[in-house]
């Protein structure tokens, strides 16, 4: 099982988050580097994946509304795909 750790204390842009996902999961070239494309890729995964979001409050301080939308999307994707587990830590 793969695990992706998003450390909110050192993420300064959504670009870094998209890089982390696309590099770790070998997303296809058509990956659009936006939340809709990320949602599509995560809900289509057919292998177990755990996403650990650490320092969520710091991520919100850095990215404001973009972090909140990211978290909501990750929660929704984990509800849609039973192979996807999301853990949030402040």
mmCIF file of C-alpha atoms in Angstrom:
data_model
loop_
_atom_site.group_PDB
_atom_site.id
_atom_site.type_symbol
_atom_site.label_atom_id
_atom_site.label_comp_id
_atom_site.label_asym_id
_atom_site.label_seq_id
_atom_site.Cartn_x
_atom_site.Cartn_y
_atom_site.Cartn_z
ATOM 1 C CA UNK A 1 0.000 0.000 0.000
ATOM 2 C CA UNK A 2 1.247 3.458 -0.875
ATOM 3 C CA UNK A 3 1.147 6.376 1.526
ATOM 4 C CA UNK A 4 1.301 10.044 0.642
ATOM 5 C CA UNK A 5 2.181 12.432 3.440
ATOM 6 C CA UNK A 6 1.177 16.047 2.930
ATOM 7 C CA UNK A 7 3.040 18.094 5.526
ATOM 8 C CA UNK A 8 1.124 21.343 5.821
ATOM 9 C CA UNK A 9 4.013 22.972 7.664
ATOM 10 C CA UNK A 10 6.175 22.991 4.536
ATOM 11 C CA UNK A 11 3.701 23.179 1.648
ATOM 12 C CA UNK A 12 3.673 26.675 0.228
ATOM 13 C CA UNK A 13 1.650 26.191 -2.955
ATOM 14 C CA UNK A 14 -0.901 23.980 -4.624
ATOM 15 C CA UNK A 15 1.731 23.318 -7.256
ATOM 16 C CA UNK A 16 3.823 21.475 -4.648
ATOM 17 C CA UNK A 17 0.817 19.353 -3.708
ATOM 18 C CA UNK A 18 0.077 18.483 -7.335
ATOM 19 C CA UNK A 19 3.766 17.604 -7.836
ATOM 20 C CA UNK A 20 3.652 15.305 -4.812
ATOM 21 C CA UNK A 21 0.606 13.421 -6.075
ATOM 22 C CA UNK A 22 1.616 13.214 -9.716
ATOM 23 C CA UNK A 23 5.142 12.012 -8.944
ATOM 24 C CA UNK A 24 4.140 9.521 -6.253
ATOM 25 C CA UNK A 25 1.238 8.030 -8.167
ATOM 26 C CA UNK A 26 2.625 8.320 -11.705
ATOM 27 C CA UNK A 27 -0.387 10.247 -12.943
ATOM 28 C CA UNK A 28 -0.904 10.302 -16.690
ATOM 29 C CA UNK A 29 0.223 13.185 -18.860
ATOM 30 C CA UNK A 30 -3.360 14.421 -19.156
ATOM 31 C CA UNK A 31 -3.448 15.167 -15.420
ATOM 32 C CA UNK A 32 -4.697 18.752 -15.342
ATOM 33 C CA UNK A 33 -3.070 19.812 -12.041
ATOM 34 C CA UNK A 34 -6.326 21.072 -10.579
ATOM 35 C CA UNK A 35 -8.664 19.718 -7.902
ATOM 36 C CA UNK A 36 -11.139 18.251 -10.382
ATOM 37 C CA UNK A 37 -8.398 16.283 -12.127
ATOM 38 C CA UNK A 38 -6.939 15.187 -8.789
ATOM 39 C CA UNK A 39 -10.365 14.006 -7.648
ATOM 40 C CA UNK A 40 -10.813 12.016 -10.865
ATOM 41 C CA UNK A 41 -7.421 10.339 -10.492
ATOM 42 C CA UNK A 42 -7.964 9.495 -6.817
ATOM 43 C CA UNK A 43 -11.427 8.062 -7.290
ATOM 44 C CA UNK A 44 -10.199 5.893 -10.168
ATOM 45 C CA UNK A 45 -7.346 4.324 -8.187
ATOM 46 C CA UNK A 46 -7.548 0.554 -8.040
ATOM 47 C CA UNK A 47 -4.922 -0.009 -5.369
ATOM 48 C CA UNK A 48 -4.947 0.992 -1.690
ATOM 49 C CA UNK A 49 -3.665 4.452 -0.869
ATOM 50 C CA UNK A 50 -3.408 6.299 2.427
ATOM 51 C CA UNK A 51 -3.157 10.083 2.428
ATOM 52 C CA UNK A 52 -1.895 11.567 5.681
ATOM 53 C CA UNK A 53 -2.452 15.297 5.972
ATOM 54 C CA UNK A 54 -0.297 16.572 8.800
ATOM 55 C CA UNK A 55 -0.412 20.114 10.167
ATOM 56 C CA UNK A 56 -3.738 20.835 8.447
ATOM 57 C CA UNK A 57 -4.137 24.151 10.256
ATOM 58 C CA UNK A 58 -0.759 25.366 9.009
ATOM 59 C CA UNK A 59 -1.734 24.361 5.488
ATOM 60 C CA UNK A 60 -4.894 26.452 5.857
ATOM 61 C CA UNK A 61 -2.797 29.401 7.026
ATOM 62 C CA UNK A 62 -0.521 29.041 3.980
ATOM 63 C CA UNK A 63 -3.096 28.320 1.285
ATOM 64 C CA UNK A 64 -6.292 29.747 2.805
ATOM 65 C CA UNK A 65 -9.437 28.742 0.872
ATOM 66 C CA UNK A 66 -7.430 26.512 -1.484
ATOM 67 C CA UNK A 67 -6.465 24.291 1.456
ATOM 68 C CA UNK A 68 -10.060 24.059 2.608
ATOM 69 C CA UNK A 69 -11.180 23.057 -0.894
ATOM 70 C CA UNK A 70 -8.361 20.493 -1.073
ATOM 71 C CA UNK A 71 -9.402 18.933 2.235
ATOM 72 C CA UNK A 72 -13.063 18.770 1.209
ATOM 73 C CA UNK A 73 -12.104 17.157 -2.088
ATOM 74 C CA UNK A 74 -9.883 14.574 -0.354
ATOM 75 C CA UNK A 75 -12.697 13.735 2.055
ATOM 76 C CA UNK A 76 -15.134 13.332 -0.823
ATOM 77 C CA UNK A 77 -12.708 11.183 -2.832
ATOM 78 C CA UNK A 78 -12.107 8.906 0.175
ATOM 79 C CA UNK A 79 -15.865 8.437 0.517
ATOM 80 C CA UNK A 80 -16.174 7.524 -3.162
ATOM 81 C CA UNK A 81 -13.206 5.161 -3.314
ATOM 82 C CA UNK A 82 -13.040 2.540 -0.568
ATOM 83 C CA UNK A 83 -9.354 1.948 -1.351
ATOM 84 C CA UNK A 84 -8.512 5.516 -0.370
ATOM 85 C CA UNK A 85 -7.965 6.376 3.303
ATOM 86 C CA UNK A 86 -7.532 9.932 4.542
ATOM 87 C CA UNK A 87 -6.192 10.920 7.943
ATOM 88 C CA UNK A 88 -6.071 14.529 9.160
ATOM 89 C CA UNK A 89 -3.794 15.785 11.909
ATOM 90 C CA UNK A 90 -3.580 19.300 13.282
#
